[in-house]
Every structure is written in structure tokens, then in C-alpha cells.
Coordinates of C-alpha atoms and ligand atoms in Angstrom, one line a residue:
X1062 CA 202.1 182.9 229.4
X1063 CA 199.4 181.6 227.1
X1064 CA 201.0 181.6 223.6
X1065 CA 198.7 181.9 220.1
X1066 CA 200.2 181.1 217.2
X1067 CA 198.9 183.5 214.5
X1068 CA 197.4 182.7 211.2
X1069 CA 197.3 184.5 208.3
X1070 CA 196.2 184.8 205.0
X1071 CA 197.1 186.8 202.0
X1072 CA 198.7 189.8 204.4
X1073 CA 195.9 190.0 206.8
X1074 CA 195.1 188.6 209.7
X1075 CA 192.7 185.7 209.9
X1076 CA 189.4 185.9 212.1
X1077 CA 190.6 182.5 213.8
X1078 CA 193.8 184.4 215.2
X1079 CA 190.8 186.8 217.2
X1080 CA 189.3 183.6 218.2
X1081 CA 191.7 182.3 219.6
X1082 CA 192.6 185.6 221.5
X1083 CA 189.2 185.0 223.5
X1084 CA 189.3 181.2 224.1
X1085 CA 192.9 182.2 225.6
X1086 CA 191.0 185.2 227.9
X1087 CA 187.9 182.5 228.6
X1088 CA 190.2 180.0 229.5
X1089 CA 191.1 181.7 232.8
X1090 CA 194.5 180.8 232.7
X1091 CA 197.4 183.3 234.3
X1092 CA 199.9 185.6 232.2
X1093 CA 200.2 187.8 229.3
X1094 CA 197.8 186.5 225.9
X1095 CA 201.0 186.5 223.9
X1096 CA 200.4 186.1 219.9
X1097 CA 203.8 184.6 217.7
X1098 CA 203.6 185.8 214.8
X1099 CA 205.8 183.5 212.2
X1100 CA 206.5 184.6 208.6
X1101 CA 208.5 187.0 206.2
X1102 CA 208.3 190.3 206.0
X1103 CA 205.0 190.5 208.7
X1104 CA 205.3 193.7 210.1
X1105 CA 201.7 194.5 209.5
X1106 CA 200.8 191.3 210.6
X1107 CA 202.6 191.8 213.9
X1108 CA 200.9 195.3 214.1
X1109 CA 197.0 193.6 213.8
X1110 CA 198.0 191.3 216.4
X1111 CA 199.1 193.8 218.4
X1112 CA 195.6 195.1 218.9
X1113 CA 194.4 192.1 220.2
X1114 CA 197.4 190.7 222.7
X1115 CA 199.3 192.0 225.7
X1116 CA 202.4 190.9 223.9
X1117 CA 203.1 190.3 220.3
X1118 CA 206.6 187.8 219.6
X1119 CA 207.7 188.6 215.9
X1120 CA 209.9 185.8 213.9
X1121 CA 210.5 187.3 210.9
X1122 CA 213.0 185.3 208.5
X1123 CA 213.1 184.4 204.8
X1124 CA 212.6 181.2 205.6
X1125 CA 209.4 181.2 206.9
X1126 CA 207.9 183.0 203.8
X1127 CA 205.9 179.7 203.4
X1128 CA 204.6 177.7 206.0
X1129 CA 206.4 174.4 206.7
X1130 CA 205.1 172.1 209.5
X1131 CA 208.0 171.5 210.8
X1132 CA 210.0 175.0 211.2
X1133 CA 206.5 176.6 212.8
X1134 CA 206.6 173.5 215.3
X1135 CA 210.5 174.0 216.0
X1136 CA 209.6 177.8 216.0
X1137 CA 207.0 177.4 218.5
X1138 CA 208.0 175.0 220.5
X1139 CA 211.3 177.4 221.2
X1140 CA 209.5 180.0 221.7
X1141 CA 207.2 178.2 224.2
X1142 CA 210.5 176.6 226.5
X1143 CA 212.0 180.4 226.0
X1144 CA 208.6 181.9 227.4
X1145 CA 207.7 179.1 229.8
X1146 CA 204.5 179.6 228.4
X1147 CA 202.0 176.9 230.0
X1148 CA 198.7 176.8 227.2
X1149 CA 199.9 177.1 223.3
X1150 CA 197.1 177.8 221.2
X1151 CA 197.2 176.8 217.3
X1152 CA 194.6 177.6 214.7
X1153 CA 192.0 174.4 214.1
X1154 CA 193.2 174.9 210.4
X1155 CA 194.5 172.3 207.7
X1156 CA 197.9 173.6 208.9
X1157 CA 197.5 174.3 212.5
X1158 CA 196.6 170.7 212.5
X1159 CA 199.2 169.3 210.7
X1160 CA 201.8 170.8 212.9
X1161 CA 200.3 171.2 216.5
X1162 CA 201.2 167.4 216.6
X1163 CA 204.9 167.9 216.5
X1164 CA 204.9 170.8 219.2
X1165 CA 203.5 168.8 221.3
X1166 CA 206.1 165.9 221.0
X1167 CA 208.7 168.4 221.3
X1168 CA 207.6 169.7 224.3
X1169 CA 206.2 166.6 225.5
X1170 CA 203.0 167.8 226.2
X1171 CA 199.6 166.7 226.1
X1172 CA 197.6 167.7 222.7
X1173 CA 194.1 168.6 223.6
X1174 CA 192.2 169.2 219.8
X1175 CA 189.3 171.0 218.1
X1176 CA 188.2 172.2 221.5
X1177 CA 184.8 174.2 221.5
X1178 CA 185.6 175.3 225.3
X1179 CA 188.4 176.1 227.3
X1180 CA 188.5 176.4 231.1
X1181 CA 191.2 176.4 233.8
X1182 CA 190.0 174.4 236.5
X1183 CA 192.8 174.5 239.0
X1184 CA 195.9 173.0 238.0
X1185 CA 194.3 171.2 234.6
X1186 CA 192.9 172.9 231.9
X1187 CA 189.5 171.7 230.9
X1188 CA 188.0 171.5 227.2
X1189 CA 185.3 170.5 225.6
X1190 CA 185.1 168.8 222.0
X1191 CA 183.0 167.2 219.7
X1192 CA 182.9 163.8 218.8
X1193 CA 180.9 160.9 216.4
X1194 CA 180.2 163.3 214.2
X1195 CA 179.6 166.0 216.4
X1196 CA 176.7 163.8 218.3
X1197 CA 178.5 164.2 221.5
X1198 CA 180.2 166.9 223.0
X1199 CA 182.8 165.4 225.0
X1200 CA 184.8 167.3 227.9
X1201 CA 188.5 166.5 228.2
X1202 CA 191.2 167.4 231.1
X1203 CA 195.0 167.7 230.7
X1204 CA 197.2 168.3 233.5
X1205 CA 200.6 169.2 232.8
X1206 CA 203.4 172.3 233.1
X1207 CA 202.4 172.8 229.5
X1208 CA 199.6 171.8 227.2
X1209 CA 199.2 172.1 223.3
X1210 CA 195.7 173.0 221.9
X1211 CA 194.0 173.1 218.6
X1212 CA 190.6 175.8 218.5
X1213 CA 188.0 175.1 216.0
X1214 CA 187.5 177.6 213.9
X1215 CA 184.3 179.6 214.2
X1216 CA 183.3 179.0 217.3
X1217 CA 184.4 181.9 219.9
X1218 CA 183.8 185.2 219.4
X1219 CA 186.3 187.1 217.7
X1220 CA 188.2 188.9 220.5
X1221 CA 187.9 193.7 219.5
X1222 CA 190.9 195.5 218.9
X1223 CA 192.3 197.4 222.0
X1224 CA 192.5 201.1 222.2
X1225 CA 196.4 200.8 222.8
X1226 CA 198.7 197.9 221.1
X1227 CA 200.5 195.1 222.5
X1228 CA 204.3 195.5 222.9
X1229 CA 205.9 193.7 220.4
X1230 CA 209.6 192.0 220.8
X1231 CA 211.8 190.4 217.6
X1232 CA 212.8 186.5 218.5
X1233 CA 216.0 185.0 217.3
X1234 CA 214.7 181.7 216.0
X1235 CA 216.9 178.4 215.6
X1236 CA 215.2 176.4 212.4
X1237 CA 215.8 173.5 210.8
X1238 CA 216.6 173.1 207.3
X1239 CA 213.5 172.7 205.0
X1240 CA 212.8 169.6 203.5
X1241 CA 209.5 169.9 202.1
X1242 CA 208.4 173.2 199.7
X1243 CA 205.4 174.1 197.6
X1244 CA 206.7 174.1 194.2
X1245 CA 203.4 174.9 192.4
X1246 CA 199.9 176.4 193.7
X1247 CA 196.3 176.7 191.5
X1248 CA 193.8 179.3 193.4
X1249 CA 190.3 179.0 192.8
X1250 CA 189.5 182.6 191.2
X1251 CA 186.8 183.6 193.9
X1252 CA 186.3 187.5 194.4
X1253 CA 184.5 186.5 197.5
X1254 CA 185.0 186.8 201.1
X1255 CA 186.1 183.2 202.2
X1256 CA 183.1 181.6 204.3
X1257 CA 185.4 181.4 207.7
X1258 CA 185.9 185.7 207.2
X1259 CA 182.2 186.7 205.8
X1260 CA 180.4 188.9 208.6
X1261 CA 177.5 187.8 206.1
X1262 CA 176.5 184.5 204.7
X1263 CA 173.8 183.4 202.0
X1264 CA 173.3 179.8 202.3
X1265 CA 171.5 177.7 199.9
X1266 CA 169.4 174.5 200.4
X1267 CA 168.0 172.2 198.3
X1268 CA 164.7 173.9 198.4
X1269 CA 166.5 176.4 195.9
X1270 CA 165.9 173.5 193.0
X1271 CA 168.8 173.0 191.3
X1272 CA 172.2 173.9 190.6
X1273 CA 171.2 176.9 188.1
X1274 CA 168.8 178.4 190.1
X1275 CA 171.2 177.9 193.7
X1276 CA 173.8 180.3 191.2
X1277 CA 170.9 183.0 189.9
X1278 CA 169.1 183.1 194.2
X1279 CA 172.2 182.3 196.5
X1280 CA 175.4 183.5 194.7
X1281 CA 172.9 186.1 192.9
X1282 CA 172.1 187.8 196.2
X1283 CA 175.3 187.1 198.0
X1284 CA 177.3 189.1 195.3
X1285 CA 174.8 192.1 195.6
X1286 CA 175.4 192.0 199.7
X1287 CA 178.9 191.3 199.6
X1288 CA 178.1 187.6 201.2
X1289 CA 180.2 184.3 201.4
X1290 CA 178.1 181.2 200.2
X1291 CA 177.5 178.6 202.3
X1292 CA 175.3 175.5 200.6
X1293 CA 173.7 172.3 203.0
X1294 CA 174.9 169.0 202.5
X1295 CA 171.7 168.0 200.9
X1296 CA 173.4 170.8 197.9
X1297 CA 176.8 169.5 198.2
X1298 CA 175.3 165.8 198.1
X1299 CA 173.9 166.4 194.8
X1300 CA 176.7 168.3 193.7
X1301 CA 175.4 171.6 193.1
X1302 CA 178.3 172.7 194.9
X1303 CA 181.7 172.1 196.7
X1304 CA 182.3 170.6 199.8
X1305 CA 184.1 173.8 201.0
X1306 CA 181.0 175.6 201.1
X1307 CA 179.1 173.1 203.4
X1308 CA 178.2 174.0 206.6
X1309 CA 177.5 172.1 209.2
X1310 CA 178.6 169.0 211.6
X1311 CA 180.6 167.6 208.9
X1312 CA 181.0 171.1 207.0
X1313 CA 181.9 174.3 208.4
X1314 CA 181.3 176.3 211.7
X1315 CA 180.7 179.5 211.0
X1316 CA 179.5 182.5 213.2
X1317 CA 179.0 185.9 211.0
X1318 CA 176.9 188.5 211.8
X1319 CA 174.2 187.8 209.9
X1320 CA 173.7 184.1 208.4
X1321 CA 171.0 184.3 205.4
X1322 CA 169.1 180.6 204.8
X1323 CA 167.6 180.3 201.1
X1324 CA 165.1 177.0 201.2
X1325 CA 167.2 175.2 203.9
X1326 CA 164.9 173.0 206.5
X1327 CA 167.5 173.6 209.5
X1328 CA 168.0 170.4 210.3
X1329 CA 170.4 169.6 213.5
X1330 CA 173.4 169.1 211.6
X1331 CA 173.0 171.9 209.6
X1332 CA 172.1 174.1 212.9
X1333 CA 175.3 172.7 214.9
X1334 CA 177.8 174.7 212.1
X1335 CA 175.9 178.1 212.2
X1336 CA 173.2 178.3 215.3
X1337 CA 175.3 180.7 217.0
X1338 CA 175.5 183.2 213.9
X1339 CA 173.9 186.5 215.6
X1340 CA 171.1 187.1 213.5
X1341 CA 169.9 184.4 211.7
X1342 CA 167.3 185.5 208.7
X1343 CA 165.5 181.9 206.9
X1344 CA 163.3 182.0 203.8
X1345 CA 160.9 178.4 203.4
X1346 CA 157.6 177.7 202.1
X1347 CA 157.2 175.5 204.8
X1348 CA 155.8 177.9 207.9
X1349 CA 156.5 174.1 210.1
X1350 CA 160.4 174.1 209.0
X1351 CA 162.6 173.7 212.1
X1352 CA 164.6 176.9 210.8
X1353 CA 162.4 178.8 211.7
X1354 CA 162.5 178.0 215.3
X1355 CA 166.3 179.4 215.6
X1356 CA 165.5 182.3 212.9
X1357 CA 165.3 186.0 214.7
X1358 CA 163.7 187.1 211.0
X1359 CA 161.8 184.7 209.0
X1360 CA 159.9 184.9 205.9
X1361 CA 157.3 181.9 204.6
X1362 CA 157.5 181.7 201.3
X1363 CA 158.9 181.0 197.9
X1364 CA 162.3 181.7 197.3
X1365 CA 161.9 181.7 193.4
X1366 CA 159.6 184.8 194.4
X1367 CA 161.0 186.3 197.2
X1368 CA 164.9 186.7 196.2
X1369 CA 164.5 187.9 192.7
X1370 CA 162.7 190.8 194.2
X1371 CA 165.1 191.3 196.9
X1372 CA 168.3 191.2 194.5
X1373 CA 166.2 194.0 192.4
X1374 CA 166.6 196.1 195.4
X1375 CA 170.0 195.7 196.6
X1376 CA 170.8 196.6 192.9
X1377 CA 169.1 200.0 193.1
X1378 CA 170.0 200.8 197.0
Ligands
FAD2121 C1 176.0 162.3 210.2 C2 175.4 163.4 209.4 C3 176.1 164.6 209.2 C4 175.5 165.6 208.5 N1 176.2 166.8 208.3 C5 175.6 167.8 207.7 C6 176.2 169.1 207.5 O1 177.4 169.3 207.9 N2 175.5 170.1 207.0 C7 174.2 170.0 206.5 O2 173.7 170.9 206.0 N3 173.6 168.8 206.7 C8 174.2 167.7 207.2 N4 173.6 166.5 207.3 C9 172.3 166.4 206.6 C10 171.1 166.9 207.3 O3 170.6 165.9 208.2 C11 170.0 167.3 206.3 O4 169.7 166.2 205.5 C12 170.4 168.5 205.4 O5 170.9 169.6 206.2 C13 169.2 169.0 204.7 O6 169.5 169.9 203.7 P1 168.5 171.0 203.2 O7 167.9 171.8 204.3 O8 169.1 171.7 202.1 O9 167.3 170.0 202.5 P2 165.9 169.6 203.0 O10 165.9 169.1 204.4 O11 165.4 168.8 201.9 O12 165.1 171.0 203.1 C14 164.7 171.7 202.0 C15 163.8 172.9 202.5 O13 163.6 173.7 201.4 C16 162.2 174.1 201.5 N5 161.8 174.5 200.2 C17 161.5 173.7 199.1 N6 161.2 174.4 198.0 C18 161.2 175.7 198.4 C19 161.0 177.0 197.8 N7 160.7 177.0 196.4 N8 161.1 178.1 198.5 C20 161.4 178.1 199.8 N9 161.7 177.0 200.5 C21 161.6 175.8 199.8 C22 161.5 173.0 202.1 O14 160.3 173.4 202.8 C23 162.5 172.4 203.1 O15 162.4 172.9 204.4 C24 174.2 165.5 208.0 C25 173.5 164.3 208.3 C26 174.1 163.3 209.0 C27 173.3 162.0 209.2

């Protein structure tokens, strides 16, 4: 079987449990898509993934009400010897990469990460990467009765919810004691939709001006669309905003539905983290800027103009 380790956040699903749902169907590789599901109280977790799997494994115990690298890795790599599963696919996440390392030492398996691609190609399953800064895109093999992999978020598809669910079975799960917890946690107070989530982005670039005016155009318009943010790493540079927002090669990968670009240039590095948005819509005064070449809707002009106008009429839709 081809197991997924599910993440979550907040109660819901995450889009990068969907992704990995596809890249496991791309991959080509034999048995049921099977999704783990690791946590407390998650029966509506388990239910979501349901939607999207053949089979849905449930480990629900108090202990696992916070995530712990080391009981998800002894948790998956039991249930991955238990299942004889032979691909285990873990969220490109901070935590997915904190503890896809230790499954694979427990089950001694090769540890193929951030893959953009995933094919089986006889007995070896082939992937692709990116590397020096995403300047190459390398392609990596690993041949073995089992092999670990880390999926970058935002790059497949998110895999639609079946007509009919998954089954879904209850796993007895043998963990070891904790040793590290969270003892304390400060949230940013952000009512909107995380940039990884957003089926709409706005993203500014430093043709917006400055730090004021990215707030009154980017986030001004986002919040009347229901948007996430994105900014360029020309904004984030000059620290109009935080890195979490960037996208790009050394930023975020995103693929919403619609990706929004406020006085950005498009530059590759820029165009590597959200070229494969599906409708990209750019706003320049430059008609030459290389957005424009990837935009399906394109506007030349100047965004001090041009948004104002357009936030006045999302207001009175
Ligand atoms: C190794 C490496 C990694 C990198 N990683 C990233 C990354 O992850 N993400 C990223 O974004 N970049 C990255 N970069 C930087 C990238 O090369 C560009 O410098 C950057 O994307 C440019 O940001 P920008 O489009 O905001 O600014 P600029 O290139 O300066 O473009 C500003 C645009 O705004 C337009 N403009 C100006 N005023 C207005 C106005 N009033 N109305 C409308 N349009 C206007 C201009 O015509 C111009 O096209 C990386 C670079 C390197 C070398």
C-alpha cells in the first residue's frame, strides 16, 4: 500500500494532505492510497480523508493531541511494517520534515525529499527535485521494499472528494514516552486564509511603493476578496513584509485558483513558486514586464489608480 500521513490544522484538513493524495495516484505505484490519520479526538479528520483515500487508518490517542516527531515516526513506521506498505508519503511541512527522517531510519529506508514528481518506473520509484536554489531540477531513483518521501507543498493538484468514502479502520498504536512538549504557543492574529490554503492570492511587489501603500492596495483588496497575501522578495527584502508571505524559489509554492500580481515584474524566481496558479491576473505599468507573458488577464497600468477603483467595487458588489 502507499501510505499518506495526514496533516492538519486547526480541525480541518490541510490542502497538502489532497496533494499528496494525487502524487500517490501519479506515482503509478500498486495498492490501496491509504491516509493515517494521527491525533486526538480526529474523527472528522478521519471523515475528510475518507473522501479522498481507498482506506483511511485512524490512531486516535491522548497522546498524540500534539504533534511530537518522534511518536508520529514510531506511529508510522508501525503502521508502515503492519501494512507492508512500500511508498510512505509525509507532508513537505516544518514537521513532516522534521520527522520523515526518523521513519526512514526505522524502517531503514531510503528518504527521497521535497520531490516535485513521482513516478514508478519498474521496481524504483522515480522523483524529481529541485536543487541550488531551485536552478536545477534534479531527478532522483530509490530502489527498495519500502521508500520514505517528503512532497512539497503546493505543487500537485489537490486530489476531489469521491462520491463514496474510504473505509476507515482504528490502529492499536505502540508509542513511546514523550520527551519533548510545547509548553507555550504565541499565534499571529491573522483572520486570513493562510497563503498554502487560499484558492485566491493578492501578491504585492515593490512596484506598490512602500510599506503603507502595499497595506491600503494588496491587503486592501485581498480582505475585500477573501485573499491570502503573498509579497516578492524584492517586499520582504525591504521589509515591508514577512518572510512567510514570500513566494517564490526561496519562498513559497503556491497553486490557488486564481493568483492576483499588484506591480510585481515576474521575474523567474518569483514565477517558479506560483506559475502554475490557474489563472494568473498581473497589474504593471510596464506593458514589456515578463508577467505578463504568463498572465491569462493582464492590465497595463498604475496600480495606485487601478486597485483603489477596484476595492470601491468589491465593497459595493
Ligand atoms: C537565488 C535567488 C532567489 C530568489 N528568490 C525569490 C523568491 O523566492 N521570490 C521572489 O519574488 N523573488 C526572488 N528572487 C528575486 C527576483 O530575482 C526579483 O528580484 C524579485 O522577484 C523582484 O521583485 P518585484 O517584482 O517585486 O520587483 P521588481 O523586479 O523591481 O518589479 C517591480 C515591478 O513593478 C512595476 N511597477 C512599478 N511601479 C508601478 C506602479 N505604480 N503600478 C504598477 N506597476 C508598477 C514595475 O514596472 C516592475 O515591473 C530571488 C533572486 C535570487 C537571485
Amino acid at each position: 500500500m502507499i501510505l499518506i500521513v495526514a496533516e492538519y490544522t486547526n480541525g480541518k484538513l490541510s490542502k497538502s494532505t489532497a496533494e499528496m493524495v494525487t502524487a500517490a495516484r501519479e506515482s503509478g505505484r500498486e495498492g490501496p492510497v491509504t491516509i493515517l490519520v494521527l491525533g486526538s479526538n480526529v474523527a472528522s479528520i478521519a471523515n475528510e480523508a475518507a473522501m479522498l483515500a481507498d482506506q483511511v487508518l485512524v490512531g486516535d490517542a491522548p497522546v498524540l493531541a500534539q504533534y511530537n516527531a518522534e511518536t508520529w515516526a514510531a506511529a508510522t513506521a508501525q503502521i508502515a511494517q503492519e501494512g507492508e506498505a512500500h511508498t510512505v508519503l509525509i507532508g513537505g511541512s516544518r514537521s513532516g520534515r522534521e520527522f520523515s527522517p526518523r521513519v526512514a531510519v526505522k524502517l531503514d529506508a531510503p528518504l527521497l525529499e521535497d520531490v516535485i514528481s513521482l513516478k514508478s518506473t519498474g521496481a524504483a520509484l522515480q522523483a524529481q527535485r529541485y536543487t541550488y536554489l531551485a536552478r536545477v531540477t534534479e531527478t532522483v531513483e530509490a530502489e527498495a521494499p519500502v521508500t520514505v518521501v517528503t512532497v512539497k507543498i503546493g505543487i500537485f493538484a489537490p486530489a476531489a472528494p469521491a462520491a463514496q468514502p474510504g473505509e476507515q479502520y482504528d490502529v492499536e498504536l505502540e508509542l513511546p514516552a514523550v520527551r519533548v512538549s510545547v509548553t507555550g504557543k504565541s499565534v499571529e492574529k491573522s483572520s486570513r486564509v493562510a497563503l498554502a490554503e487560499a484558492d485566491v492570492i493578492v501578491t504585492g511587489g515593490r512596484g506598490v511603493g512602500s510599506s503603507e501603500n502595499f497595506s491600503k492596495l494588496v491587503e486592501g483588496l485581498a480582505d475585500q476578496i477573501g485573499a491570502g497575501v503573498g509579497a516578492t522578495r524584492a517586499v520582504v527584502d525591504a521589509g515591508w513584509r514577512p518572510y512567510s508571505e514570500q513566494v517564490g524559489q526561496t519562498g513559497k509554492t503556491v497553486q490557488p485558483k486564481a493568483y492576483i500580481a499588484l506591480g510585481v515584474s515576474g521575474a523567474v524566481q518569483h514565477l517558479s513558486g506560483m506559475g502554475k496558479s490557474k489563472y494568473i491576473v498581473a497589474i504593471n505599468k510596464d506593458a514589456d514586464a515578463p508577467i505578463f507573458k504568463v498572465a491569462d488577464y493582464g492590465i497595463v497600468g498604475d496600480v495606485n489608480e487601478i486597485i483603489p477603483a477596484l476595492i470601491e467595487q468589491a465593497r459595493n458588489r
